[in-house]
Amino acid sequence: MIEGGLKKNSITLVSGGCGAGKSIFCMNYIYAGAMAGENGLYVTFEETAHELKDNMSSFGWDLDGLEQEGKIKIVRIPREDILRIVKDEYSEIKDYLDEVKAKRVVIDSISGIEQGIANEVERRDAVLKLCEWLKEHECTTLITSEAEQEPLAYSRHETVEFLVDGVIILYNIRHGNKRLKALEVLKMRGTKHTLGLFPIRISKGIEVFQNAEIF
Ligand SMILES: Nc1ncnc2c1ncn2[C@@H]1O[C@H](COP(=O)(O)OP(=O)(O)OP(=O)(O)O)[C@@H](O)[C@H]1O
Ligand SMILES: [Mg+2]
């Protein structure tokens, strides 16, 4: 769908409504990376590491084992620490990055950072700085963002989607008395990506059915 994979050093926004599968998609990315020899750092501003692992325990991913082997690290940053971390230019996250020698990074979610900063200019600046910082540190990143179930805007403040290299949208579409989960690659700079929505299934992580029609 994206000509073989995410570009090294790129940032991709994973946007969607509640329960659309953003966190699962991102953990699947970290897990697959660890299995392929690319270490990963998952930074969460939402659920605790324990809750994340517990919610994904049915997928058969040995996240605890990978963490013990030093291949992945899952870190939760409480909301009250966000301003301090932004002011310190993300030095705490840099320590975690170095500790695990991460090539893949997940920030879940950007809304968590945005909500911690009331001033609009400061908020935009923090998001911009985070994107610059991630590029400097040579990691390939997924950033989640909360949106509607069938979004027309892809982040709360409609900024970050223009700063990043790619946007993937996860949908929870109501169709009659059912809801269907789907995935769309909306933007992927430098890539001849698929156009349109494709059904997804959450069972052992996320599976995309690239040859199926959503309706
Ligand atoms: N074992 C499973 N089998 C099938 N579907 C599952 C399973 N576990 C979770 N799901 C689906 O995935 C959803 C949760 O996914 P996830 O936590 O990734 O969502 P999210 O987009 O991160 O949501 P939020 O915005 O609330 O953080 C559940 O609401 C459910 O629909
Ligand atoms: Mg989530």
CSV table of C-alpha atoms and ligand atoms in Angstrom, one decimal:
chain,number,residue,atom,x,y,z
A,1,MET,CA,0.0,0.0,0.0
A,2,ILE,CA,3.0,2.3,0.6
A,3,GLU,CA,5.5,0.8,-1.8
A,4,GLY,CA,7.2,-1.4,0.8
A,5,GLY,CA,7.2,0.5,4.0
A,6,LEU,CA,7.7,3.7,5.9
A,7,LYS,CA,10.6,5.8,4.8
A,8,LYS,CA,13.5,5.8,7.3
A,9,ASN,CA,13.5,8.9,9.6
A,10,SER,CA,9.9,9.8,8.6
A,11,ILE,CA,7.0,10.8,10.9
A,12,THR,CA,3.5,9.4,10.2
A,13,LEU,CA,0.3,10.5,11.9
A,14,VAL,CA,-2.1,7.7,12.8
A,15,SER,CA,-5.4,9.4,13.2
A,16,GLY,CA,-8.9,8.1,14.2
A,17,GLY,CA,-11.7,8.0,16.6
A,18,CYS,CA,-11.8,6.3,20.0
A,19,GLY,CA,-11.4,2.5,19.7
A,20,ALA,CA,-10.4,2.7,16.1
A,21,GLY,CA,-7.2,0.7,16.7
A,22,LYS,CA,-4.6,3.5,16.9
A,23,SER,CA,-2.7,2.1,19.9
A,24,ILE,CA,-2.9,-1.5,18.6
A,25,PHE,CA,-1.6,-0.4,15.1
A,26,CYS,CA,1.3,1.4,16.8
A,27,MET,CA,2.2,-1.5,19.2
A,28,ASN,CA,2.0,-3.8,16.2
A,29,TYR,CA,4.6,-1.6,14.5
A,30,ILE,CA,6.9,-1.7,17.6
A,31,TYR,CA,6.4,-5.5,18.0
A,32,ALA,CA,7.2,-6.2,14.3
A,33,GLY,CA,10.2,-4.0,14.5
A,34,ALA,CA,11.6,-5.8,17.6
A,35,MET,CA,11.1,-9.1,15.8
A,36,ALA,CA,13.0,-7.8,12.8
A,37,GLY,CA,15.9,-6.5,14.8
A,38,GLU,CA,14.8,-2.8,15.1
A,39,ASN,CA,14.4,-1.7,18.7
A,40,GLY,CA,11.4,0.4,19.6
A,41,LEU,CA,10.3,3.0,22.1
A,42,TYR,CA,6.6,3.5,22.9
A,43,VAL,CA,5.7,6.7,24.7
A,44,THR,CA,2.2,6.8,26.1
A,45,PHE,CA,0.4,9.8,27.6
A,46,GLU,CA,-2.8,7.8,28.0
A,47,GLU,CA,-3.0,4.2,29.3
A,48,THR,CA,-0.2,2.9,31.6
A,49,ALA,CA,2.3,0.4,30.2
A,50,HIS,CA,0.6,-2.3,32.2
A,51,GLU,CA,-2.9,-1.4,30.8
A,52,LEU,CA,-1.5,-1.4,27.2
A,53,LYS,CA,0.1,-4.8,27.6
A,54,ASP,CA,-3.0,-6.2,29.3
A,55,ASN,CA,-5.3,-4.9,26.6
A,56,MET,CA,-3.1,-6.5,23.9
A,57,SER,CA,-2.4,-9.7,25.8
A,58,SER,CA,-4.7,-11.8,23.4
A,59,PHE,CA,-2.4,-11.0,20.4
A,60,GLY,CA,0.3,-13.4,21.5
A,61,TRP,CA,3.0,-10.7,21.6
A,62,ASP,CA,5.6,-11.3,24.3
A,63,LEU,CA,6.0,-7.6,25.1
A,64,ASP,CA,7.3,-8.3,28.7
A,65,GLY,CA,9.9,-10.6,27.3
A,66,LEU,CA,11.0,-8.1,24.6
A,67,GLU,CA,11.2,-5.4,27.3
A,68,GLN,CA,13.4,-7.6,29.4
A,69,GLU,CA,15.7,-8.3,26.5
A,70,GLY,CA,16.0,-4.6,26.0
A,71,LYS,CA,14.5,-4.6,22.5
A,72,ILE,CA,11.5,-2.4,23.4
A,73,LYS,CA,10.6,0.1,26.1
A,74,ILE,CA,7.1,1.3,27.0
A,75,VAL,CA,7.1,4.5,28.9
A,76,ARG,CA,4.1,6.4,30.4
A,77,ILE,CA,4.4,10.1,30.9
A,78,PRO,CA,1.8,11.6,33.2
A,79,ARG,CA,0.0,14.7,32.0
A,80,GLU,CA,1.4,16.9,34.7
A,81,ASP,CA,5.0,16.2,33.4
A,82,ILE,CA,4.3,17.2,29.8
A,83,LEU,CA,5.1,20.9,30.1
A,84,ARG,CA,8.4,20.2,31.9
A,85,ILE,CA,9.4,17.7,29.3
A,86,VAL,CA,8.6,20.1,26.5
A,87,LYS,CA,10.6,22.9,28.3
A,88,ASP,CA,13.5,20.4,28.8
A,89,GLU,CA,13.5,19.9,25.0
A,90,TYR,CA,12.4,16.2,25.4
A,91,SER,CA,15.6,15.3,27.2
A,92,GLU,CA,13.8,12.6,29.3
A,93,ILE,CA,12.6,11.0,26.1
A,94,LYS,CA,16.1,11.2,24.7
A,95,ASP,CA,17.4,9.1,27.7
A,96,TYR,CA,14.8,6.4,27.0
A,97,LEU,CA,15.7,6.5,23.3
A,98,ASP,CA,19.4,6.0,24.0
A,99,GLU,CA,18.7,3.3,26.6
A,100,VAL,CA,16.9,1.1,24.1
A,101,LYS,CA,18.8,2.3,21.0
A,102,ALA,CA,15.4,2.8,19.4
A,103,LYS,CA,15.0,3.0,15.6
A,104,ARG,CA,11.2,3.0,15.9
A,105,VAL,CA,9.3,5.4,18.1
A,106,VAL,CA,5.6,5.8,18.9
A,107,ILE,CA,4.1,8.9,20.5
A,108,ASP,CA,0.6,8.0,21.8
A,109,SER,CA,-1.0,10.6,21.5
A,110,ILE,CA,-0.1,14.1,20.3
A,111,SER,CA,-3.5,15.1,21.8
A,112,GLY,CA,-1.9,14.3,25.1
A,113,ILE,CA,0.9,16.8,24.5
A,114,GLU,CA,-1.5,19.4,23.1
A,115,GLN,CA,-3.9,19.2,26.0
A,116,GLY,CA,-1.1,19.9,28.4
A,117,ILE,CA,-0.4,23.3,26.7
A,118,ALA,CA,-3.1,26.0,26.9
A,119,ASN,CA,-1.4,28.7,24.8
A,120,GLU,CA,-1.9,28.2,21.0
A,121,VAL,CA,1.5,29.5,19.9
A,122,GLU,CA,3.3,27.4,22.6
A,123,ARG,CA,1.3,24.4,21.6
A,124,ARG,CA,2.1,24.7,17.9
A,125,ASP,CA,5.7,25.4,18.8
A,126,ALA,CA,5.9,22.2,21.0
A,127,VAL,CA,4.5,20.0,18.2
A,128,LEU,CA,6.9,21.6,15.7
A,129,LYS,CA,9.8,21.1,18.0
A,130,LEU,CA,8.9,17.5,18.7
A,131,CYS,CA,8.8,16.8,14.9
A,132,GLU,CA,12.2,18.4,14.4
A,133,TRP,CA,13.6,16.6,17.4
A,134,LEU,CA,12.4,13.2,16.2
A,135,LYS,CA,14.0,13.8,12.8
A,136,GLU,CA,17.3,14.8,14.4
A,137,HIS,CA,17.4,11.6,16.4
A,138,GLU,CA,17.1,9.4,13.3
A,139,CYS,CA,14.1,7.4,14.2
A,140,THR,CA,11.0,6.4,12.2
A,141,THR,CA,8.0,7.5,14.1
A,142,LEU,CA,4.3,7.0,14.4
A,143,ILE,CA,2.3,9.7,16.3
A,144,THR,CA,-1.3,9.0,17.1
A,145,SER,CA,-4.0,11.7,17.1
A,146,GLU,CA,-7.6,11.7,18.3
A,147,ALA,CA,-10.2,12.5,15.7
A,148,GLU,CA,-13.8,11.7,14.8
A,149,GLN,CA,-14.8,8.2,13.8
A,150,GLU,CA,-15.1,9.4,10.2
A,151,PRO,CA,-12.7,12.4,10.4
A,152,LEU,CA,-12.7,15.5,8.3
A,153,ALA,CA,-9.9,17.0,10.4
A,154,TYR,CA,-7.1,14.7,11.5
A,155,SER,CA,-5.9,16.3,14.7
A,156,ARG,CA,-7.5,18.5,17.4
A,157,HIS,CA,-5.8,21.7,16.2
A,158,GLU,CA,-5.4,20.8,12.5
A,159,THR,CA,-1.7,21.5,12.5
A,160,VAL,CA,0.3,18.3,12.9
A,161,GLU,CA,-1.1,16.6,9.7
A,162,PHE,CA,0.7,19.3,7.7
A,163,LEU,CA,4.0,18.9,9.5
A,164,VAL,CA,4.3,15.1,9.2
A,165,ASP,CA,5.4,13.0,6.2
A,166,GLY,CA,2.4,10.7,6.2
A,167,VAL,CA,-1.1,10.4,7.5
A,168,ILE,CA,-2.9,7.0,8.0
A,169,ILE,CA,-6.5,7.2,9.1
A,170,LEU,CA,-8.3,4.4,11.0
A,171,TYR,CA,-12.0,4.5,10.6
A,172,ASN,CA,-14.9,3.0,12.6
A,173,ILE,CA,-17.7,3.5,10.0
A,174,ARG,CA,-21.3,3.1,10.8
A,175,HIS,CA,-23.1,1.2,8.0
A,176,GLY,CA,-26.7,0.5,8.9
A,177,ASN,CA,-26.7,-1.3,12.2
A,178,LYS,CA,-23.0,-2.3,11.9
A,179,ARG,CA,-19.7,-0.7,12.3
A,180,LEU,CA,-16.8,-1.5,10.0
A,181,LYS,CA,-13.2,-0.8,10.7
A,182,ALA,CA,-11.1,0.5,7.8
A,183,LEU,CA,-7.7,2.0,7.1
A,184,GLU,CA,-6.7,4.7,4.6
A,185,VAL,CA,-3.4,6.1,3.6
A,186,LEU,CA,-4.3,9.7,3.1
A,187,LYS,CA,-0.8,11.1,2.6
A,188,MET,CA,2.7,9.6,2.3
A,189,ARG,CA,5.3,12.0,0.9
A,190,GLY,CA,7.4,10.6,-1.9
A,191,THR,CA,5.2,7.5,-2.2
A,192,LYS,CA,2.7,6.3,-4.8
A,193,HIS,CA,0.4,4.9,-2.1
A,194,THR,CA,-3.1,3.3,-2.5
A,195,LEU,CA,-6.0,5.7,-2.6
A,196,GLY,CA,-9.1,4.7,-0.7
A,197,LEU,CA,-10.4,2.8,2.3
A,198,PHE,CA,-9.6,-0.9,3.0
A,199,PRO,CA,-11.2,-3.1,5.6
A,200,ILE,CA,-9.1,-4.1,8.7
A,201,ARG,CA,-9.5,-6.9,11.2
A,202,ILE,CA,-8.2,-6.8,14.8
A,203,SER,CA,-7.6,-10.3,15.9
A,204,LYS,CA,-3.8,-11.0,16.2
A,205,GLY,CA,-2.9,-7.3,15.9
A,206,ILE,CA,-4.1,-5.4,12.8
A,207,GLU,CA,-4.6,-7.0,9.4
A,208,VAL,CA,-5.4,-4.9,6.3
A,209,PHE,CA,-7.3,-6.5,3.4
A,210,GLN,CA,-5.8,-4.6,0.5
A,211,ASN,CA,-7.8,-6.6,-2.1
A,212,ALA,CA,-11.2,-6.2,-0.4
A,213,GLU,CA,-13.9,-3.6,-0.8
A,214,ILE,CA,-15.1,-1.8,2.3
A,215,PHE,CA,-18.8,-2.1,1.4
B,1,LIG,N1,-8.7,-9.0,20.9
B,1,LIG,C1,-9.4,-8.2,20.2
B,1,LIG,N2,-10.2,-8.7,19.2
B,1,LIG,C2,-10.9,-7.9,18.4
B,1,LIG,N3,-10.9,-6.5,18.5
B,1,LIG,C3,-10.2,-6.0,19.5
B,1,LIG,C4,-9.4,-6.8,20.4
B,1,LIG,N4,-8.8,-6.0,21.3
B,1,LIG,C5,-9.3,-4.7,20.9
B,1,LIG,N5,-10.1,-4.7,19.9
B,1,LIG,C6,-10.7,-3.6,19.3
B,1,LIG,O1,-9.8,-2.5,19.3
B,1,LIG,C7,-10.3,-1.4,20.0
B,1,LIG,C8,-9.2,-0.8,20.9
B,1,LIG,O2,-8.1,-0.4,20.1
B,1,LIG,P1,-7.1,0.7,20.5
B,1,LIG,O3,-6.9,0.7,21.9
B,1,LIG,O4,-5.9,0.5,19.6
B,1,LIG,O5,-7.9,2.0,20.1
B,1,LIG,P2,-7.5,3.5,20.0
B,1,LIG,O6,-7.8,4.0,18.7
B,1,LIG,O7,-6.1,3.6,20.5
B,1,LIG,O8,-8.5,4.1,21.0
B,1,LIG,P3,-8.3,5.4,22.1
B,1,LIG,O9,-8.5,6.6,21.2
B,1,LIG,O10,-9.5,5.2,23.0
B,1,LIG,O11,-7.0,5.3,22.7
B,1,LIG,C9,-11.4,-2.0,20.9
B,1,LIG,O12,-12.4,-1.0,21.1
B,1,LIG,C10,-11.9,-3.1,20.0
B,1,LIG,O13,-12.9,-2.6,19.0
B,2,MG,MG,-5.2,4.5,22.2
